[in-house]
Coordinates of C-alpha atoms (C1' of nucleotides) in Angstrom, one line a residue:
Chain W
M1 CA 8.2 -14.1 101.0
L2 CA 5.9 -15.8 99.7
L3 CA 6.4 -18.0 97.1
R4 CA 3.7 -17.4 93.2
H5 CA 2.5 -20.8 92.8
H6 CA 3.1 -21.1 88.7
D7 CA 7.0 -20.1 90.0
A8 CA 7.7 -23.4 90.8
A9 CA 10.7 -23.2 90.0
N10 CA 12.3 -21.5 93.1
L11 CA 10.5 -24.3 94.8
A12 CA 13.9 -26.3 96.0
A13 CA 15.8 -22.4 97.5
E14 CA 12.3 -21.1 98.8
C15 CA 12.0 -24.8 100.9
A16 CA 15.6 -24.7 102.0
R17 CA 14.8 -21.0 103.2
C18 CA 11.5 -21.1 104.7
G19 CA 12.1 -25.1 105.5
V20 CA 9.2 -27.4 104.4
R21 CA 6.6 -27.3 106.2
S22 CA 6.5 -23.1 107.0
A23 CA 3.3 -21.2 105.7
S24 CA 4.4 -20.1 102.7
V25 CA 5.1 -22.9 101.1
C26 CA 2.3 -25.1 102.6
A27 CA -0.6 -21.8 101.0
V28 CA 0.4 -22.1 97.5
V29 CA 1.7 -26.1 97.4
P30 CA -1.3 -29.0 97.4
D31 CA -0.9 -31.4 100.5
E32 CA 0.7 -34.5 98.5
D33 CA 3.4 -32.6 96.9
I34 CA 4.4 -31.3 100.5
E35 CA 4.2 -34.9 101.2
Q36 CA 7.0 -35.1 98.6
L37 CA 8.8 -32.7 99.3
A38 CA 9.5 -33.7 102.8
T39 CA 10.8 -36.9 101.9
Y40 CA 13.7 -35.6 100.0
T41 CA 14.5 -32.3 101.1
Q42 CA 16.2 -32.2 104.3
H43 CA 17.9 -29.9 106.0
L44 CA 22.0 -29.5 107.8
E45 CA 23.6 -27.1 109.4
F46 CA 27.2 -26.9 110.3
E47 CA 29.8 -25.2 111.7
A48 CA 33.1 -23.5 110.0
G49 CA 35.6 -25.8 108.8
Q50 CA 33.7 -28.6 108.6
T51 CA 33.6 -30.6 105.0
F52 CA 30.1 -31.7 103.7
I53 CA 31.2 -33.0 100.1
N54 CA 34.4 -35.2 99.6
Q55 CA 36.1 -35.3 96.3
D56 CA 35.8 -38.4 94.8
E57 CA 33.2 -39.8 96.6
P58 CA 30.0 -40.7 94.5
A59 CA 27.4 -37.5 93.9
E60 CA 24.1 -38.8 95.9
D61 CA 23.2 -35.1 96.7
F62 CA 22.7 -31.7 95.6
F63 CA 21.9 -28.7 97.8
V64 CA 21.1 -25.1 98.1
V65 CA 22.9 -22.7 100.4
T66 CA 20.8 -21.0 102.8
E67 CA 22.7 -19.7 104.9
G68 CA 26.4 -19.0 105.3
H69 CA 29.8 -19.3 102.8
A70 CA 31.1 -21.7 101.9
R71 CA 34.1 -23.5 100.2
L72 CA 34.8 -25.8 97.1
C73 CA 37.6 -26.8 96.4
T74 CA 40.0 -29.6 94.2
L75 CA 42.9 -31.4 95.5
M76 CA 45.7 -32.8 94.2
P77 CA 48.1 -36.0 95.4
D78 CA 50.6 -34.0 97.1
G79 CA 47.9 -31.3 98.7
R80 CA 48.3 -28.9 95.8
R81 CA 44.9 -26.9 96.0
Q82 CA 42.4 -25.6 93.9
V83 CA 39.6 -23.0 95.1
T84 CA 36.7 -23.6 91.8
G85 CA 34.8 -21.2 93.8
F86 CA 32.5 -19.4 97.2
A87 CA 28.9 -20.4 97.8
S88 CA 26.3 -18.0 99.2
P89 CA 23.0 -17.9 100.0
G90 CA 21.1 -18.9 97.3
Q91 CA 23.9 -20.9 95.2
F92 CA 23.3 -24.7 93.9
L93 CA 25.8 -27.7 94.8
G94 CA 25.9 -30.2 93.2
L95 CA 25.7 -29.5 89.7
A96 CA 29.2 -30.2 88.4
A97 CA 28.5 -33.6 88.9
D98 CA 29.5 -36.8 86.6
G99 CA 29.1 -39.7 88.7
N100 CA 31.3 -38.8 91.8
Y101 CA 32.4 -35.2 93.0
A102 CA 34.8 -34.0 91.5
F103 CA 35.9 -31.3 94.7
N104 CA 35.1 -30.7 98.1
A105 CA 33.2 -28.4 100.2
E106 CA 33.4 -26.7 103.2
A107 CA 31.9 -24.7 105.7
L108 CA 33.7 -21.5 106.2
T109 CA 31.7 -19.8 108.0
P110 CA 29.0 -21.3 110.6
L111 CA 26.1 -22.9 107.5
K112 CA 23.4 -24.0 106.7
L113 CA 21.8 -25.9 103.9
C114 CA 18.7 -27.6 102.0
R115 CA 19.9 -31.1 100.7
V116 CA 18.4 -33.6 98.0
T117 CA 18.9 -36.7 97.0
R118 CA 19.7 -37.0 93.1
H119 CA 16.7 -38.9 93.1
G120 CA 14.9 -36.9 94.4
L121 CA 15.8 -34.2 92.7
K122 CA 14.8 -35.8 89.6
L123 CA 11.4 -36.4 90.6
L124 CA 11.2 -32.8 92.2
M125 CA 11.8 -31.5 88.3
S126 CA 9.4 -34.4 86.9
Q127 CA 7.0 -32.8 89.2
F128 CA 8.2 -28.8 88.7
P129 CA 9.2 -28.5 84.8
Q130 CA 10.1 -24.8 85.7
L131 CA 13.1 -26.3 88.9
E132 CA 14.5 -27.8 85.6
Q133 CA 14.5 -25.1 83.6
R134 CA 15.8 -22.6 86.6
L135 CA 18.8 -25.2 87.6
L136 CA 19.8 -25.3 83.3
T137 CA 20.2 -21.3 83.7
E138 CA 21.3 -21.9 86.6
A139 CA 24.0 -24.5 84.7
S140 CA 24.8 -21.8 81.9
R141 CA 25.3 -18.6 84.3
E142 CA 28.2 -21.2 86.5
L143 CA 29.8 -21.9 83.0
S144 CA 29.9 -18.6 82.3
V145 CA 31.7 -17.8 85.2
A146 CA 33.9 -20.8 84.7
Q147 CA 35.4 -19.0 81.3
G148 CA 36.1 -16.0 83.4
R149 CA 38.0 -17.9 85.7
M150 CA 39.7 -19.6 82.5
L151 CA 40.9 -16.5 81.9
L152 CA 42.1 -15.3 85.5
L153 CA 43.9 -18.0 85.3
G154 CA 45.5 -19.0 82.4
R155 CA 46.4 -15.4 81.3
K156 CA 45.9 -12.7 83.9
T157 CA 49.1 -11.8 86.2
A158 CA 48.9 -11.3 90.5
R159 CA 47.4 -8.0 90.0
E160 CA 45.0 -8.2 87.3
R161 CA 43.6 -11.3 89.1
L162 CA 43.4 -9.7 92.8
A163 CA 41.5 -6.5 90.6
S164 CA 39.2 -9.2 89.4
F165 CA 38.9 -10.9 92.4
L166 CA 37.9 -7.4 94.6
T167 CA 35.8 -6.2 91.8
E168 CA 33.7 -9.4 91.5
H169 CA 33.0 -9.7 95.7
A170 CA 32.4 -5.1 95.0
G171 CA 29.6 -6.0 92.3
M172 CA 27.8 -9.6 94.4
A173 CA 28.2 -7.8 98.4
A174 CA 26.0 -4.9 98.7
C175 CA 26.7 -2.4 96.6
R176 CA 28.9 -0.6 98.6
D177 CA 32.8 0.1 98.2
V178 CA 33.6 -2.1 100.9
I179 CA 33.9 -5.8 101.8
V180 CA 34.1 -7.8 104.4
L181 CA 35.9 -11.5 102.8
P182 CA 34.5 -14.2 105.1
M183 CA 38.0 -16.7 103.5
T184 CA 41.1 -16.4 104.9
R185 CA 45.1 -15.4 102.6
T186 CA 45.2 -18.9 102.0
D187 CA 41.4 -19.2 100.6
I188 CA 42.0 -16.3 98.3
A189 CA 45.6 -17.5 96.5
D190 CA 44.4 -21.0 96.1
Y191 CA 41.5 -19.4 95.0
L192 CA 43.4 -17.1 92.1
G193 CA 46.1 -19.4 91.7
L194 CA 48.6 -18.0 94.2
T195 CA 50.8 -17.8 97.1
I196 CA 49.3 -16.7 100.2
E197 CA 52.4 -14.5 100.3
T198 CA 51.7 -12.9 96.5
V199 CA 47.8 -11.9 97.4
S200 CA 50.0 -10.5 100.9
R201 CA 52.2 -7.9 98.8
T202 CA 49.8 -7.4 95.6
L203 CA 47.1 -6.1 98.1
N204 CA 50.0 -4.7 99.6
A205 CA 50.7 -2.7 96.3
L206 CA 47.4 -1.8 95.7
R207 CA 47.0 -0.3 98.7
R208 CA 50.4 2.2 97.7
D209 CA 48.7 3.0 94.9
G210 CA 46.0 4.4 96.1
L211 CA 43.2 1.9 95.2
I212 CA 42.5 0.5 97.9
E213 CA 42.2 0.7 101.8
I214 CA 42.7 -2.5 104.3
D215 CA 40.8 -1.2 107.2
H216 CA 41.2 -5.1 108.4
V217 CA 42.4 -7.8 107.4
T218 CA 39.2 -8.9 106.1
R219 CA 38.1 -6.0 105.5
I220 CA 38.7 -4.2 101.8
R221 CA 37.4 -0.3 100.9
L222 CA 38.0 -0.3 97.8
L223 CA 38.6 3.4 96.7
D224 CA 38.8 3.8 92.8
R225 CA 36.6 0.7 91.7
P226 CA 36.8 2.2 87.8
A227 CA 40.8 1.8 87.9
L228 CA 40.1 -1.7 89.8
E229 CA 38.0 -3.0 86.8
D230 CA 40.5 -1.7 84.9
I231 CA 43.2 -3.0 86.2
A232 CA 40.8 -6.5 86.4
A233 CA 40.3 -6.8 83.0
G234 CA 43.5 -6.0 81.7
G235 CA 43.7 -2.6 79.8
A236 CA 47.0 -1.3 81.3
Chain A
M1 CA 20.4 -43.9 62.7
L2 CA 17.3 -44.0 63.7
L3 CA 15.8 -41.6 67.2
R4 CA 13.4 -43.2 69.3
H5 CA 10.2 -41.9 69.6
H6 CA 10.0 -40.8 73.2
D7 CA 14.2 -39.9 73.3
A8 CA 13.5 -35.8 72.0
A9 CA 16.3 -35.6 74.1
N10 CA 18.7 -36.4 71.4
L11 CA 16.1 -34.4 68.7
A12 CA 18.4 -31.4 68.3
A13 CA 21.3 -33.7 67.4
E14 CA 19.7 -35.4 65.5
C15 CA 18.2 -32.8 63.5
A16 CA 21.4 -31.4 63.2
R17 CA 23.5 -34.8 62.0
C18 CA 20.6 -35.7 59.2
G19 CA 19.5 -32.8 58.1
V20 CA 15.6 -31.8 59.7
R21 CA 13.2 -33.5 56.6
S22 CA 15.7 -36.2 57.0
A23 CA 14.0 -40.2 56.6
S24 CA 14.6 -40.6 60.1
V25 CA 13.1 -37.3 61.8
C26 CA 10.4 -37.3 60.1
A27 CA 9.3 -41.1 60.7
V28 CA 8.8 -40.0 64.3
V29 CA 7.9 -36.5 64.7
P30 CA 4.4 -35.3 63.8
D31 CA 4.6 -33.7 60.5
E32 CA 3.4 -30.1 63.1
D33 CA 6.1 -30.9 64.8
I34 CA 8.9 -30.6 61.9
E35 CA 6.8 -27.9 60.5
Q36 CA 8.4 -26.0 64.1
L37 CA 11.8 -27.6 63.9
A38 CA 12.0 -26.1 60.1
T39 CA 11.4 -23.0 61.4
Y40 CA 14.0 -22.7 63.8
T41 CA 16.8 -25.0 63.0
Q42 CA 19.6 -23.6 60.4
H43 CA 22.2 -25.5 58.9
L44 CA 25.8 -23.9 58.5
E45 CA 29.1 -24.7 56.8
F46 CA 32.4 -22.5 58.1
E47 CA 35.5 -23.2 56.2
A48 CA 38.7 -23.3 58.6
G49 CA 39.6 -20.2 60.0
Q50 CA 36.1 -18.8 59.7
T51 CA 34.6 -16.5 62.9
F52 CA 31.0 -17.5 63.7
I53 CA 30.6 -16.8 67.8
N54 CA 31.7 -13.2 68.7
Q55 CA 32.9 -11.9 71.7
D56 CA 30.5 -9.7 73.6
E57 CA 27.5 -9.7 70.9
P58 CA 24.0 -10.3 71.5
A59 CA 23.6 -14.0 73.0
E60 CA 20.6 -15.3 70.6
D61 CA 22.1 -18.3 69.0
F62 CA 22.5 -22.0 70.2
F63 CA 24.2 -24.3 68.3
V64 CA 25.0 -28.4 67.7
V65 CA 28.7 -29.0 65.9
T66 CA 28.0 -32.1 63.4
E67 CA 30.9 -32.4 61.7
G68 CA 34.8 -30.6 62.3
H69 CA 36.3 -29.4 64.8
A70 CA 35.5 -25.7 66.5
R71 CA 37.8 -23.3 68.3
L72 CA 36.6 -21.6 71.6
C73 CA 38.2 -18.5 73.1
T74 CA 37.6 -15.1 75.0
L75 CA 40.1 -12.0 74.3
M76 CA 41.9 -9.2 76.6
P77 CA 42.3 -5.5 75.1
D78 CA 45.7 -6.4 74.4
G79 CA 45.3 -9.4 72.7
R80 CA 45.7 -11.8 75.2
R81 CA 43.9 -15.1 74.7
Q82 CA 43.0 -17.8 76.0
V83 CA 40.9 -21.1 74.2
T84 CA 38.5 -22.4 76.7
G85 CA 37.8 -25.4 74.8
F86 CA 37.7 -27.3 71.4
A87 CA 34.1 -28.2 69.9
S88 CA 34.1 -31.3 68.1
P89 CA 30.8 -33.5 66.8
G90 CA 27.7 -33.5 69.0
Q91 CA 28.9 -31.3 71.0
F92 CA 26.1 -27.8 72.0
L93 CA 28.0 -24.6 71.5
G94 CA 26.1 -21.6 73.5
L95 CA 24.7 -23.2 76.8
A96 CA 27.7 -20.8 78.5
A97 CA 25.9 -17.7 77.7
D98 CA 24.3 -14.8 79.9
G99 CA 23.0 -12.4 78.0
N100 CA 26.6 -11.9 75.6
Y101 CA 28.5 -14.7 74.4
A102 CA 31.9 -14.4 76.2
F103 CA 33.7 -16.1 73.9
N104 CA 34.9 -16.0 70.0
A105 CA 33.7 -19.4 68.1
E106 CA 36.0 -20.4 64.7
A107 CA 36.1 -23.2 62.7
L108 CA 39.5 -25.1 63.0
T109 CA 38.6 -27.3 60.3
P110 CA 36.1 -27.1 57.9
L111 CA 33.0 -27.3 59.7
K112 CA 29.3 -28.1 59.8
L113 CA 27.0 -27.2 62.6
C114 CA 23.3 -26.3 63.3
R115 CA 22.1 -23.2 64.9
V116 CA 18.9 -23.3 66.9
T117 CA 17.5 -19.6 67.6
R118 CA 17.3 -19.5 71.9
H119 CA 14.0 -18.3 71.3
G120 CA 13.1 -21.8 68.9
L121 CA 14.9 -23.9 71.8
K122 CA 12.9 -22.2 74.3
L123 CA 10.2 -23.6 72.1
L124 CA 11.8 -26.9 71.5
M125 CA 11.9 -27.8 75.1
S126 CA 8.5 -27.1 75.8
Q127 CA 7.7 -29.6 73.1
F128 CA 10.2 -31.7 74.3
P129 CA 11.1 -31.5 77.2
Q130 CA 13.5 -34.1 77.5
L131 CA 15.6 -32.2 75.7
E132 CA 16.1 -30.0 78.4
Q133 CA 16.5 -32.6 80.7
R134 CA 19.6 -34.1 77.7
L135 CA 21.0 -29.9 77.8
L136 CA 20.9 -30.2 82.1
T137 CA 23.1 -33.0 81.8
E138 CA 25.2 -31.8 79.2
A139 CA 25.7 -28.7 81.2
S140 CA 26.4 -30.3 84.6
R141 CA 29.0 -32.5 82.5
E142 CA 30.7 -29.5 81.2
L143 CA 30.9 -27.2 84.0
S144 CA 32.5 -31.2 86.1
V145 CA 35.1 -30.8 83.0
A146 CA 35.8 -26.9 84.0
Q147 CA 36.7 -27.4 87.1
G148 CA 39.5 -29.4 86.1
R149 CA 40.8 -26.8 83.7
M150 CA 40.5 -24.8 86.7
L151 CA 43.0 -27.1 88.7
L152 CA 45.2 -27.1 85.7
L153 CA 45.1 -23.6 84.8
G154 CA 46.1 -22.5 88.4
R155 CA 48.1 -25.5 90.0
K156 CA 49.6 -27.8 87.1
T157 CA 53.6 -27.4 85.5
A158 CA 53.6 -27.5 82.0
R159 CA 54.9 -31.6 81.8
E160 CA 51.0 -32.6 84.0
R161 CA 49.4 -29.7 81.7
L162 CA 50.8 -31.5 78.5
A163 CA 50.3 -34.7 80.2
S164 CA 47.0 -33.7 80.9
F165 CA 46.2 -32.8 77.2
L166 CA 47.5 -35.6 76.0
T167 CA 45.4 -38.0 77.8
E168 CA 42.2 -36.1 77.2
H169 CA 43.1 -36.5 73.8
A170 CA 43.9 -40.2 74.0
G171 CA 41.1 -40.5 75.6
M172 CA 38.3 -39.3 73.8
A173 CA 39.5 -40.3 70.0
A174 CA 39.3 -43.6 68.6
C175 CA 41.0 -45.6 71.6
R176 CA 44.4 -45.9 70.3
D177 CA 47.0 -44.3 71.7
V178 CA 47.9 -42.7 68.4
I179 CA 46.6 -38.6 68.6
V180 CA 45.9 -36.6 65.6
L181 CA 45.5 -32.7 66.9
P182 CA 43.0 -30.4 64.3
M183 CA 44.8 -27.8 66.6
T184 CA 47.7 -25.4 66.4
R185 CA 50.9 -25.1 68.8
T186 CA 49.4 -21.8 69.6
D187 CA 46.2 -22.8 70.0
I188 CA 47.0 -25.3 72.7
A189 CA 49.5 -22.8 73.7
D190 CA 46.1 -20.9 74.5
Y191 CA 45.2 -23.9 76.0
L192 CA 47.1 -24.8 78.5
G193 CA 47.9 -20.7 79.7
L194 CA 51.3 -21.2 78.4
T195 CA 53.8 -19.8 75.6
I196 CA 53.9 -21.9 72.6
E197 CA 57.9 -22.2 73.0
T198 CA 57.1 -24.0 76.1
V199 CA 54.1 -26.3 74.4
S200 CA 57.3 -27.2 72.1
R201 CA 60.2 -27.6 74.5
T202 CA 58.1 -29.8 77.2
L203 CA 56.2 -31.8 74.6
N204 CA 60.1 -33.2 73.7
A205 CA 61.0 -33.5 77.0
L206 CA 58.3 -36.1 76.9
R207 CA 59.7 -37.5 74.0
R208 CA 63.2 -37.5 75.2
D209 CA 61.6 -39.5 78.3
G210 CA 60.9 -41.8 76.5
L211 CA 56.7 -41.3 77.0
I212 CA 55.9 -40.4 73.8
E213 CA 56.6 -40.3 70.2
I214 CA 55.7 -37.5 67.5
D215 CA 55.2 -38.7 63.7
H216 CA 54.2 -35.4 62.6
V217 CA 53.4 -31.8 63.7
T218 CA 50.0 -32.2 64.4
R219 CA 50.8 -37.0 65.0
I220 CA 51.7 -37.8 68.6
R221 CA 51.7 -41.3 69.6
L222 CA 51.6 -41.8 73.6
L223 CA 53.8 -44.7 74.2
D224 CA 53.3 -45.0 78.1
R225 CA 49.9 -44.0 78.5
P226 CA 49.6 -44.9 82.3
A227 CA 52.5 -42.6 83.2
L228 CA 50.9 -39.7 81.4
E229 CA 48.2 -40.4 84.4
D230 CA 50.3 -40.6 86.4
I231 CA 52.0 -37.0 85.9
A232 CA 48.8 -35.8 84.6
A233 CA 47.2 -36.2 88.3
G234 CA 50.0 -34.6 90.1
G235 CA 51.4 -38.0 91.1
A236 CA 55.2 -38.0 90.1
Chain O
dC1 C1' 49.4 -13.9 129.6
dG2 C1' 51.0 -17.2 126.4
dC3 C1' 49.9 -19.9 122.6
dA4 C1' 48.7 -21.1 117.5
dA5 C1' 47.3 -19.7 113.6
dC6 C1' 47.6 -16.2 110.3
dG7 C1' 49.6 -12.3 108.2
dT8 C1' 52.8 -9.7 106.8
dT9 C1' 58.0 -8.0 104.5
dG10 C1' 62.4 -9.4 102.4
dA11 C1' 66.1 -12.9 100.5
dT12 C1' 66.5 -15.8 97.0
dG13 C1' 65.7 -19.1 92.9
dC14 C1' 63.5 -21.2 89.5
dA15 C1' 60.0 -22.3 85.5
dC16 C1' 57.7 -20.2 82.2
dA17 C1' 57.7 -15.9 79.1
dT18 C1' 60.7 -13.4 75.9
dC19 C1' 63.3 -12.2 72.2
dA20 C1' 66.0 -13.5 68.6
dA21 C1' 67.3 -16.6 65.4
dT22 C1' 66.8 -21.2 62.7
dC23 C1' 64.3 -25.1 61.0
dC24 C1' 60.6 -27.6 58.2
dG25 C1' 56.8 -28.4 55.5
dA26 C1' 52.7 -26.6 52.3
dG27 C1' 52.2 -24.0 48.5
dT28 C1' 52.6 -22.0 44.7
dG29 C1' 54.8 -19.9 40.2
dG30 C1' 57.7 -21.0 36.8
Chain V
dC1 C1' 61.0 -30.3 39.9
dC2 C1' 63.1 -26.9 42.2
dA3 C1' 63.4 -21.7 43.6
dC4 C1' 60.5 -19.1 46.8
dT5 C1' 57.9 -18.2 50.0
dC6 C1' 55.3 -18.4 54.0
dG7 C1' 53.3 -19.6 58.8
dG8 C1' 54.0 -22.8 61.7
dA9 C1' 57.5 -25.0 64.4
dT10 C1' 61.7 -25.8 66.5
dT11 C1' 66.2 -24.3 69.4
dG12 C1' 68.8 -21.1 72.7
dA13 C1' 69.9 -17.4 75.4
dT14 C1' 67.9 -13.4 78.4
dG15 C1' 65.1 -11.9 81.4
dT16 C1' 61.1 -12.3 84.9
dG17 C1' 56.9 -12.9 87.7
dC18 C1' 56.1 -15.1 91.4
dA19 C1' 57.0 -18.9 94.2
dT20 C1' 59.8 -20.7 97.8
dC21 C1' 61.9 -20.5 102.0
dA22 C1' 62.6 -17.6 106.5
dA23 C1' 61.9 -14.6 109.7
dC24 C1' 58.7 -11.8 112.0
dG25 C1' 54.2 -9.3 113.8
dT26 C1' 49.3 -9.6 114.8
dT27 C1' 45.3 -11.6 116.1
dG28 C1' 42.4 -14.1 118.3
dC29 C1' 41.4 -17.3 122.2
dG30 C1' 41.7 -20.5 126.2

DNA sequence: CGCAACGTTGATGCACATCAATCCGAGTGG
DNA sequence: CCACTCGGATTGATGTGCATCAACGTTGCG
């Protein structure tokens, strides 16, 4: 995993992935820069269930996931919960910050991530302009995803939501039609704006219709991907 | 409206607002830069109802609203519609683009905007680094807003959605408690993931409860802002 | 084993959608 | 100035998809 000299865009991710002082990074970044990187970045680990970003606290840090999965969610005072997204390795966390964090972030599985203070990030960006560009690209992509989720939450039926969820995950993961979900039914429900009961019932309905197979609670096989994608898009 | 020399961040907005060759811009940007700006930016006007961004077409342009209001929405094949946002003067359009536009944009009122090709934007950014920074800030803010809307669409009741909508608009517009809505009930419904009937009924319920007054269909007076904010947050 | 957390399944309820009249206000033309 | 029209908006009657409540399975771990 070699870092191209002029592609500083991936720097943060690389630092995180390899550890700041790894050979590949040291090979291409001048020593004084490495010093700075070491000052501003930090490697962290959490076990499943731990919260590492707290809603309403000042958004001082910025994270890159390097291993494991995390869950981002927003809470209402009475306990209602909306999962706004799941983060997998390579994803940035904390972009969507405007003063205070508007969400909690919790480890779904054992999690490793790289932390940079916002101040550090600012310095890094001024030093590696391509990093800023990369972040902008990332933010644009996320915005695009967010719009899709608004359509899902505002207008899709339970069946369409589940179909969307399944195809979305099949798309990212190994291009296989077998997906392994690192999250619980409760997480899925809160992600899709449904209840666990509805998620359970709807998955079973899809199974009865011969569209999926449920090998194990967390292991689902997509038997008819095109049909699922059609349902997800609202085309039936 | 003078442009500070080193704050190129607002450049695009300024260009749009004043016209590329306006005195204030010419005063602070070298001539050869102005030439470039003129090449890449373009002033456009639309009348209410016109569509200027089409879902699924390649995302080639980037816009800044300078006058009037626009509506962004996503459509499903069977006609279901989700309004993902409203744009008012100063707002950027087209950030959330990932290959093709994922939404339609239509003028709600007579509309003026400034167009920059994505290629032009790239050149502008390399020339005025602060512009990129500004866009990143903007994208972060939008992401934050998007998360709030996911919570609204996924978990809030009709009453809470309307309260959120009203306080949101009261917050932006003149800090008065009287808001004038440039959109129809249908737009509001599709924005909040409800039907026009529910919007109408719920607004009347808020009126009966003494929380708002409806002077005119488009003119609403907030009588008890704190109570509305409390409802919006789910605190009752 | 035996608990505890998670998941499924069934019966019932309700918030909001749907269907169906009216109503209202801004244009338009006589 | 009024009658006519027509796209929104309101209001009411009814339907339904999903939530809620409740009971029971299932899995995994000490």
